[in-house]
Coordinates of C-alpha atoms in Angstrom, one line a residue:
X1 CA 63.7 77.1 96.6
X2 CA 62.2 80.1 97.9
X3 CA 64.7 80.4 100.9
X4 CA 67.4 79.9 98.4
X5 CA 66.6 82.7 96.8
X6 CA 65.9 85.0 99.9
X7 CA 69.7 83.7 101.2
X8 CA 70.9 84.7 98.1
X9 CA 69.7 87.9 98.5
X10 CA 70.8 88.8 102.1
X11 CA 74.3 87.9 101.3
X12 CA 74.9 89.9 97.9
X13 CA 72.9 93.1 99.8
X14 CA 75.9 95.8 100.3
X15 CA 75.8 94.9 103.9
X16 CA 77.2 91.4 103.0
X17 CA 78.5 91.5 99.7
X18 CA 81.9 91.5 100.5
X19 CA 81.7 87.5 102.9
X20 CA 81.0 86.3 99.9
X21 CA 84.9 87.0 98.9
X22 CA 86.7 86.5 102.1
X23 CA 89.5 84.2 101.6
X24 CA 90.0 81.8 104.5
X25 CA 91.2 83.4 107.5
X26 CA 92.9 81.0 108.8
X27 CA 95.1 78.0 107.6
X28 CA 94.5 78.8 104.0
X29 CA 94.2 74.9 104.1
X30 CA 91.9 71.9 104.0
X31 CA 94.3 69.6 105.4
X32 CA 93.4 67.9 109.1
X33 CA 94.7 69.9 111.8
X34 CA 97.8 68.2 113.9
X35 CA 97.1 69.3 117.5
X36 CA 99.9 69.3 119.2
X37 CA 100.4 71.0 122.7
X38 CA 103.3 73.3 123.8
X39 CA 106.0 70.5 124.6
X40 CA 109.0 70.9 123.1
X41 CA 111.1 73.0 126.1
X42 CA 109.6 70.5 129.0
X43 CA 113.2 69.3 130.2
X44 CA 114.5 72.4 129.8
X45 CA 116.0 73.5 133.6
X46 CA 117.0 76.7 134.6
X47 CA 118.5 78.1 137.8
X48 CA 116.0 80.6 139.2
X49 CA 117.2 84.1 140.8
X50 CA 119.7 84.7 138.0
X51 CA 120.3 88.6 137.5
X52 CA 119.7 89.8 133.8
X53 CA 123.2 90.2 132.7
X54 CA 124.3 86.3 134.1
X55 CA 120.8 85.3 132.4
X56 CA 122.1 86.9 128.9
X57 CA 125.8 84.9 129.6
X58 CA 123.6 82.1 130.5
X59 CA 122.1 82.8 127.2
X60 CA 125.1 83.1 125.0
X61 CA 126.5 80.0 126.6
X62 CA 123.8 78.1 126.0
X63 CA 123.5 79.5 122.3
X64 CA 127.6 79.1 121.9
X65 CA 130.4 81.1 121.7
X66 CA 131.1 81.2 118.0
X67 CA 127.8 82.3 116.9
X68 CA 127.7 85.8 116.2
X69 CA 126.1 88.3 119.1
X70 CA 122.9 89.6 117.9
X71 CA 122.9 92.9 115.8
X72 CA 123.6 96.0 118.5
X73 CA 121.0 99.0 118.1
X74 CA 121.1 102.1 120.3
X75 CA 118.3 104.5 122.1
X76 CA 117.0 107.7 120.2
X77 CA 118.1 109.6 123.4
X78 CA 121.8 108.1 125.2
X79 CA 121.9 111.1 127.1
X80 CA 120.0 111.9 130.1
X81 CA 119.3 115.2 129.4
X82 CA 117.7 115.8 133.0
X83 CA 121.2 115.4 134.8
X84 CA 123.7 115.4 131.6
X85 CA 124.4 111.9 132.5
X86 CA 125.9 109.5 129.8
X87 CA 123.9 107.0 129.4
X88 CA 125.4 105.0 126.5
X89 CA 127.5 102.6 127.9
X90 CA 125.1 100.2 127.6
X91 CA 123.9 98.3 131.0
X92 CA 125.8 100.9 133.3
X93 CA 122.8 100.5 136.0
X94 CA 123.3 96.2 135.3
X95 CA 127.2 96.6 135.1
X96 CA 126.9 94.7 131.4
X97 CA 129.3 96.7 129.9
X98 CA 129.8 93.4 126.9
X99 CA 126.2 94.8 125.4
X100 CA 128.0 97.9 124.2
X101 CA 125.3 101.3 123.8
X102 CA 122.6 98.7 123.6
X103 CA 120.3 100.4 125.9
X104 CA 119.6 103.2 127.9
X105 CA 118.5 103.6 131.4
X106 CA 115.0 101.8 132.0
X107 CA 112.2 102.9 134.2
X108 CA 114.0 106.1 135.2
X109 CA 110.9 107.0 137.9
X110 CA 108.0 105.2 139.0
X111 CA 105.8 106.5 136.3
X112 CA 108.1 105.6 133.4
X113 CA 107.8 102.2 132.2
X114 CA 109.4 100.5 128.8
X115 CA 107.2 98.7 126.7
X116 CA 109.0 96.0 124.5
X117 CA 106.6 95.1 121.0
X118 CA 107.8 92.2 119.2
X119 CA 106.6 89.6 116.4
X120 CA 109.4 87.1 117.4
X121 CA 108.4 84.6 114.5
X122 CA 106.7 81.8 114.8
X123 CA 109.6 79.2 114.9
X124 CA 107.0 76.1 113.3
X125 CA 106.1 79.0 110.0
X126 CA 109.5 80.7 110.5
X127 CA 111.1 76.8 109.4
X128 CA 108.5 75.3 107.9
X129 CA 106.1 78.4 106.1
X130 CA 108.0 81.9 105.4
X131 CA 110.6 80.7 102.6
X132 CA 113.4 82.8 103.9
X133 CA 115.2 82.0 101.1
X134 CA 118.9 83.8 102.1
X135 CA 118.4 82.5 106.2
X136 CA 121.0 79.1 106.7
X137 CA 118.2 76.5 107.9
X138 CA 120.3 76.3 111.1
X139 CA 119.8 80.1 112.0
X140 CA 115.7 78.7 112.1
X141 CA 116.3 76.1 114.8
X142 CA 114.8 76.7 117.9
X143 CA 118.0 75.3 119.7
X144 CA 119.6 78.4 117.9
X145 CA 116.8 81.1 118.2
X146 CA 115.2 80.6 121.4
X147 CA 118.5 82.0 123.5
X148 CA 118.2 85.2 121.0
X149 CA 115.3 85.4 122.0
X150 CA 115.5 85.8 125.6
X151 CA 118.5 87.9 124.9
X152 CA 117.1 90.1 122.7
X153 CA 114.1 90.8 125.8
X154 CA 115.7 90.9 128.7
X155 CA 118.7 92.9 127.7
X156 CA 116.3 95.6 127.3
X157 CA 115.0 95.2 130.8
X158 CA 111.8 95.8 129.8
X159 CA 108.3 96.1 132.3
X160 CA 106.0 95.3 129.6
X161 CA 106.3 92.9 126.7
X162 CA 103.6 92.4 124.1
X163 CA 104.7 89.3 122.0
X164 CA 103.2 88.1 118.6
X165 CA 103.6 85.1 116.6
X166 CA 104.2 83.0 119.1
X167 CA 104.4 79.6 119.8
X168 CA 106.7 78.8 122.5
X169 CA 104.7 80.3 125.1
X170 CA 105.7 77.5 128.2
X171 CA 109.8 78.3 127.6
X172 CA 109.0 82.6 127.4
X173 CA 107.2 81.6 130.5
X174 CA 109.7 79.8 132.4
X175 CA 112.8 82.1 131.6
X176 CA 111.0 84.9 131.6
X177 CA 109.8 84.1 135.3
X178 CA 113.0 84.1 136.7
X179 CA 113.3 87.5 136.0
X180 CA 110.0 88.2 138.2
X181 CA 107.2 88.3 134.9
X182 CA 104.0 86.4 134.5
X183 CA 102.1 86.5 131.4
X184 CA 99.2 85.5 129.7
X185 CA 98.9 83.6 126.2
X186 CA 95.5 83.3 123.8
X187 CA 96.4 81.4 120.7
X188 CA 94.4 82.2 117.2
X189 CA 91.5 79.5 116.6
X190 CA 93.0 78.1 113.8
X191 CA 96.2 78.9 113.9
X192 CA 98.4 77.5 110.3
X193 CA 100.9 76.0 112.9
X194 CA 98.4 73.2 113.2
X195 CA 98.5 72.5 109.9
X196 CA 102.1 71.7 109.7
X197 CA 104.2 68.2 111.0
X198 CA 106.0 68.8 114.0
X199 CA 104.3 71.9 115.5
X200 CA 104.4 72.8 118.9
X201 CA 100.5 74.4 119.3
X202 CA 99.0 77.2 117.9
X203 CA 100.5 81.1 117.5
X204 CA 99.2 83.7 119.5
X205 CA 99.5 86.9 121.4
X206 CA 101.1 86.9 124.7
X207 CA 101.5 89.9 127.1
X208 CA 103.8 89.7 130.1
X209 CA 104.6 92.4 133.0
X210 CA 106.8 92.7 135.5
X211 CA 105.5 91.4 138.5
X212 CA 107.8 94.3 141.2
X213 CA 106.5 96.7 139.7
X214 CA 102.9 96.3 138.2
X215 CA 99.8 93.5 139.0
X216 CA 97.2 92.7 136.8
X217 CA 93.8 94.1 137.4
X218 CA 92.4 91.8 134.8
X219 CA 92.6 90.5 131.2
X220 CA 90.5 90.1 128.2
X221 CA 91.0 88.0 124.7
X222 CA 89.2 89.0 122.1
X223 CA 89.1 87.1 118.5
X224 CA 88.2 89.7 116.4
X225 CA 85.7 90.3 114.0
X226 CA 84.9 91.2 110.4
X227 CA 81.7 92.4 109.3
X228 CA 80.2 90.2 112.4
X229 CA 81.5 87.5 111.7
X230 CA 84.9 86.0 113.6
X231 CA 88.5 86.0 111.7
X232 CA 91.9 84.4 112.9
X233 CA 93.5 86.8 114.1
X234 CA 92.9 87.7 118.0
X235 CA 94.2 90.7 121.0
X236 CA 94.4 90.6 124.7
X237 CA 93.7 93.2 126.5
X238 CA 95.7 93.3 130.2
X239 CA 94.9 96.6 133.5
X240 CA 97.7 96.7 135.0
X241 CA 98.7 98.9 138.1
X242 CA 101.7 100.3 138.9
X243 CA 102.5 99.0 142.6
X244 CA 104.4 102.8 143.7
X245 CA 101.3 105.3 142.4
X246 CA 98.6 102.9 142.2
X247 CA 97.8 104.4 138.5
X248 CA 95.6 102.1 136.4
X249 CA 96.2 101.8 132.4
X250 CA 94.9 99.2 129.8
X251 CA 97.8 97.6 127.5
X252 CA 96.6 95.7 124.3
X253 CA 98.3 93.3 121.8
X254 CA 97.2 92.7 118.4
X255 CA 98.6 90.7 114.9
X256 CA 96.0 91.7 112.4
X257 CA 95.7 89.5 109.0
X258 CA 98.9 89.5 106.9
X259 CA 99.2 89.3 102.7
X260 CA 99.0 92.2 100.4
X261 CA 95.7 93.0 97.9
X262 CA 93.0 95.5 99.0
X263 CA 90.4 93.3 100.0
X264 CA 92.8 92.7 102.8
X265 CA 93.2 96.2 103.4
X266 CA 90.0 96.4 103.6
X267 CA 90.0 93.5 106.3
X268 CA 92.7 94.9 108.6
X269 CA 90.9 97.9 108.9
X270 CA 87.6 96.1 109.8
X271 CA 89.7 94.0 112.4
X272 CA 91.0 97.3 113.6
X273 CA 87.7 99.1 114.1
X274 CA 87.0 95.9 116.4
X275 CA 89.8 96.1 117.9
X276 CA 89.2 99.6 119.1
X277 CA 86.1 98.9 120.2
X278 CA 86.8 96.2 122.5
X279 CA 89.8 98.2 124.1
X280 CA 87.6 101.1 124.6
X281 CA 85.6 98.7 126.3
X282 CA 88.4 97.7 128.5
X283 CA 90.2 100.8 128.8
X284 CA 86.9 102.5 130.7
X285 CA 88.9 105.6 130.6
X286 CA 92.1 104.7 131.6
X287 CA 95.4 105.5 129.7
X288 CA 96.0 102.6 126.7
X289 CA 99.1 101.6 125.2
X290 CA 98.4 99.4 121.5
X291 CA 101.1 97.1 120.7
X292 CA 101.2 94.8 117.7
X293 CA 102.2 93.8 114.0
X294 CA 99.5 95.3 112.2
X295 CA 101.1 93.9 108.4
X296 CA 99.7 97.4 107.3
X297 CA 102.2 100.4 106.5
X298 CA 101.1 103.8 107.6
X299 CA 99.3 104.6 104.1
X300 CA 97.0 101.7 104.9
X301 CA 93.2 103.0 106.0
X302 CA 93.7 101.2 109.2
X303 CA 96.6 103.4 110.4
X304 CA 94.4 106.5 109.9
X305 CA 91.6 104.6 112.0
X306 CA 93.5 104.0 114.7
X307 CA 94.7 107.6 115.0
X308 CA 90.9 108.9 114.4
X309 CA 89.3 106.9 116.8
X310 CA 87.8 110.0 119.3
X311 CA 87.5 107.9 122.5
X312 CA 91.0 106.8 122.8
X313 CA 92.9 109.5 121.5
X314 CA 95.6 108.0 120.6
X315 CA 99.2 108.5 118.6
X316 CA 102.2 106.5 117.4
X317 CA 105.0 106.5 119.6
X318 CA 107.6 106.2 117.0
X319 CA 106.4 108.8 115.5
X320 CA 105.9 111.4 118.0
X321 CA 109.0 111.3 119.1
X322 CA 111.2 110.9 115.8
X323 CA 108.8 114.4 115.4
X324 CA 110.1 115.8 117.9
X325 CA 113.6 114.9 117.8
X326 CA 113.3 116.1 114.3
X327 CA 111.9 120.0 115.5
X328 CA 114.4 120.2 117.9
X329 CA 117.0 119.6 116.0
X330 CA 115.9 122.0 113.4
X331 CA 117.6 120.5 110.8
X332 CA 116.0 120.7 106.9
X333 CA 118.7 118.1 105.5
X334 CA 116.6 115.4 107.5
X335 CA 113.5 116.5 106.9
X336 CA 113.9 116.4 102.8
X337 CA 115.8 113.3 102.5
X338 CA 112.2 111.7 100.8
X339 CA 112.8 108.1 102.2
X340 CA 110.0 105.9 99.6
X341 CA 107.6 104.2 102.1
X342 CA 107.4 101.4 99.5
X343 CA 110.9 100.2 101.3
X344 CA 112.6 100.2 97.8
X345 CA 115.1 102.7 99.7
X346 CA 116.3 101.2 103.0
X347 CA 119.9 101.5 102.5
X348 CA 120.7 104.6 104.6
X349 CA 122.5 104.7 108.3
X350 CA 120.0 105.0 110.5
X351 CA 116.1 106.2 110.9
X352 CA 117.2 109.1 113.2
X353 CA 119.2 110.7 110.2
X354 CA 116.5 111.0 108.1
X355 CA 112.0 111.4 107.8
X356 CA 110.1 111.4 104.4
X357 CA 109.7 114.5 102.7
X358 CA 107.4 117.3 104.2
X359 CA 106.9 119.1 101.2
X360 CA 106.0 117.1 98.3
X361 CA 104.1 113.7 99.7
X362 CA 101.6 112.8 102.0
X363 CA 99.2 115.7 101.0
X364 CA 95.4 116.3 100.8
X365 CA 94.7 119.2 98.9
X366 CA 97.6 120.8 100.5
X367 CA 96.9 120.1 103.8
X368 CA 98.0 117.2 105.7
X369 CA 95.9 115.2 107.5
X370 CA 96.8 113.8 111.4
X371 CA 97.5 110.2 109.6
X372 CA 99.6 111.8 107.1
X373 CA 101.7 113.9 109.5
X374 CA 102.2 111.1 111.7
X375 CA 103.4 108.8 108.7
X376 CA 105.7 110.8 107.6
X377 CA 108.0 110.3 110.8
X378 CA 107.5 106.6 111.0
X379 CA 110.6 104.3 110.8
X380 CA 111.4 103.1 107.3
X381 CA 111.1 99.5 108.3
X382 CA 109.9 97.5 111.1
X383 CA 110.5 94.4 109.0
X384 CA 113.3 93.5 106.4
X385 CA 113.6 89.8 104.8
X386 CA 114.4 88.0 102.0
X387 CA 111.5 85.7 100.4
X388 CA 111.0 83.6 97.6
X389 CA 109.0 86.3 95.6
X390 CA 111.3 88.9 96.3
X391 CA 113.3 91.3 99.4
X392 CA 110.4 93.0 101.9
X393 CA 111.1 96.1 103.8
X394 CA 108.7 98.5 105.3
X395 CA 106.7 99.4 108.3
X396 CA 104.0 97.2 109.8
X397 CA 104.8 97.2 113.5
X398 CA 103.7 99.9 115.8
X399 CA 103.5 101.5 119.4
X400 CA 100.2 103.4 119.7
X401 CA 99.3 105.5 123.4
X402 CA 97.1 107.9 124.5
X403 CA 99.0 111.2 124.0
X404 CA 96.8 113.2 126.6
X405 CA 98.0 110.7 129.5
X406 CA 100.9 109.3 128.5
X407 CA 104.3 111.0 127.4
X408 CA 106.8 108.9 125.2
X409 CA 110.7 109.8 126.5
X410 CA 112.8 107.7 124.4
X411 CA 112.7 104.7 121.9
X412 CA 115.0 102.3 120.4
X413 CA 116.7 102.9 116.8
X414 CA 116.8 100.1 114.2
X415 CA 119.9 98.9 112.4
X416 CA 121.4 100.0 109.4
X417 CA 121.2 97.7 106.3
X418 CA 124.7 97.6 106.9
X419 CA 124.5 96.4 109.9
X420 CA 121.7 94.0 109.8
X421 CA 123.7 92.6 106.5
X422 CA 123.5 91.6 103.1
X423 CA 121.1 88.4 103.9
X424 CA 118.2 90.4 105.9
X425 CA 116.3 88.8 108.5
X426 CA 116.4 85.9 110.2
X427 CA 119.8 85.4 110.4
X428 CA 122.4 84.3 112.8
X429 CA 122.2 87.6 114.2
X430 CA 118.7 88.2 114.8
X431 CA 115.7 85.8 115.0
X432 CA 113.4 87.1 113.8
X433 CA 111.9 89.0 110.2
X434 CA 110.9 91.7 112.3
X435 CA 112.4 94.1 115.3
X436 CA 111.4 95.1 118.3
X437 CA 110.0 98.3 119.7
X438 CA 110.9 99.3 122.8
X439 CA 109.6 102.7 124.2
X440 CA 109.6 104.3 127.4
X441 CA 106.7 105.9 128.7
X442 CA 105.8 107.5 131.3
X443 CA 101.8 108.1 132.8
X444 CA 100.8 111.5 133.3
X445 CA 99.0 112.4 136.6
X446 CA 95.3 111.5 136.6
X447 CA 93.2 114.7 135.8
X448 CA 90.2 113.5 138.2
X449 CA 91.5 110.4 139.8
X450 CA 88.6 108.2 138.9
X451 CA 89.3 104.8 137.8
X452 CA 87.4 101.3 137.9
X453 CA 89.0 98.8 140.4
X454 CA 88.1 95.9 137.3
X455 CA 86.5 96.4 134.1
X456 CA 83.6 93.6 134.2
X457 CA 81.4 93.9 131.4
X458 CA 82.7 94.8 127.6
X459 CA 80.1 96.9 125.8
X460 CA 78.7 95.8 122.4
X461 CA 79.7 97.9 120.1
X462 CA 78.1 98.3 116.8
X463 CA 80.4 97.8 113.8

């Protein structure tokens, strides 16, 4: 009785108080897990050495001809405004002039590489789970998404892609190669895919590079923590090296804990201070790039966290340059257009046209703070679906870097509502509830030209 009581005690100290609340961080479930492995795309046969524009006709083949072609989006920057060139005729450098002003010029020097962030959806929750209540159920298939999929990659030619949600990891892995990547996969410990008939393994994070132009130095996983004590939700951690310059930086992938409420708030950011911990531990000093679905809008303490954290100095990409853009153009109209984070406006033409208000939100005592200047140029939306309880739109996904090493040169915009249509996301023309982010970056010269051949150990950090 006595160490019932003393228990007791330790876990309603401040310290603890707040395990005793924690809803399940996993399947939300009691039901036996089904364990499948990642089998569904096993007779699936490709030809290998296919360039990227016959691997998207391959693609749209495959998907058929009458569906329609995914939804187009443009770069921040079509022109090249070193030479004056015109870049907007989409793959002028892949002679794929079908994908019309889809992207711009990729990897323009050796030090410039494009990142590609992506929750692609989890296609056993994405059918099974998410109640997208205005998708058609055949829009969900994996015989219709997993060619939009691909598509939607490797038309962006990207040298880095940081993948959530997923659970398809053997087919990314076998298309993907063709196109000269390799990646690495680390599913979350009790992933709700398990929970559900007909799965195909657990979700996870997967990272992939391009294997012409970077190698892998090494890799860590990471299931993070809360208060000490492990969650569901994981992050890998990949040094890569760029083969021309031999320069050494740390890219990390993340999906922190989704659903609304402040407890989870208060989780996220938790997660997030663990998260930055273990990269700094990776990182030893190198440049980092942070991709991943955080399910937190900038407002959200972990944005602020991530921003404030000293060691790794780090910045949103999408915002930074939308800034930018923004100053250059010196132009008030788009700077008092007052777009509601809350997502109840996401009706205008494009992010580019407009930023929230600088003169009557986001303020502490009249001064902004570094989190509240940098939300105030995010996107409107990352995300925009339809669900059971109601229609979602805001910004959850970002591109974080270390603005002393790195320089962002260009992004990719995201559709109009117009565009993506009256139905949201996932839909014929897009498969998934969230975009990408695709960013090119490009690594500053090393200051002092130190840098660790391979991070060994990963310091234990005190939370």
């Amino acid at each position: 009785m006595d160490l019932l009581v003393r228990t007791t005690w330790v876990f309603t100290t401040k310290r603890f108080k707040n395990l005793l609340f924690i809803p399940r961080m996993g399947s939300f479930t009691s039901a036996p897990q089904i364990k499948n492995v990642d089998y569904q795309d096993d007779k699936l046969e490709i030809t290998d050495g296919m360039s990227v524009p016959d691997l998207v006709d391959y693609c749209r083949i495959a998907r058929g001809d009458e569906r329609p072609q995914l939804v187009k989006r443009k770069f921040l920057k079509p022109i090249d405004r070193l030479n004056g060139s015109d870049l907007t005729d989409g793959f002028k450098m892949l002679q794929l002039d079908s994908i019309s002003k889809t992207c711009s010029e990729p990897s323009a020097t050796a030090t410039q590489l494009r990142i590609f962030q992506w929750n692609m959806l989890s296609q056993t929750l994405g059918m099974h789970n998410d109640g997208f209540v205005r998708c058609p159920l055949e829009a969900l298939t994996w015989e219709c998404r997993r060619y939009q999929v691909i598509e939607e990659i490797v038309q962006n030619d990207p040298d880095i892609i940081c993948l959530q949600e997923v659970d398809h990891f053997k087919f990314l892995q076998k298309i993907l190669s063709t196109q000269n990547y390799e990646g690495v996969f680390f599913p979350k410990p009790d992933s709700p895919c398990l929970y559900i008939n007909g799965n195909n393994g657990p979700d996870g994070c997967a990272v992939f590079y391009k294997k012409d132009r970077l190698e892998m130095v090494n890799h860590f996983t990471r299931v993070l923590e809360v208060w000490r004590v492990q969650s569901n939700q994981v992050a890998i951690a990949a040094v890569l090296r760029t083969l021309d310059t031999q320069q050494e930086f740390c890219v990390t992938t993340t999906h922190l804990k989704a659903r609304k409420g402040a407890l989870l708030s208060k989780l996220r950011n938790e997660q997030g201070k663990d998260l930055l911990y273990f990269i700094d531990g990776v990182a030893e000093n190198r440049p980092v790039i942070l991709c991943g679905d955080f399910n937190a809008e900038p407002i959200e303490p972990i944005y602020s966290t991530v921003l404030n954290y000293k060691p790794l100095g780090l910045a949103s990409a999408y915002s930074d340059l939308l800034a930018e853009e923004s100053q250059d153009e010196n132009n008030q109209n788009a700077l008092n257009t007052g777009v509601e984070r809350s997502g109840e406006r996401c009706s205008r033409s494009s992010i580019g046209s407009a930023h929230s208000a600088t003169d009557d939100c986001g303020l502490s005592n009249g001064v902004r703070t570094k989190a509240e200047q940098s939300a105030a140029y995010e996107p409107p939306y990352t995300t925009w679906k339809i669900r059971e309880e109601g229609e979602v739109c805001h910004t959850i996904d970002y591109v974080f870097y270390s603005k002393d090493k790195l320089t962002v040169k260009n992004c990719l915009m995201f559709p109009s509502g117009e565009e993506i249509g009256v139905d949201r996301t996932p839909s014929f023309q897009y498969p998934s509830d969230h975009f990408s982010l695709v960013c090119d970056i490009e690594l500053k010269p090393a200051s002092d030209g130190s840098q660790s051949d391979v991070c060994s150990t990963i310091p234990n950090h005190q939370l």
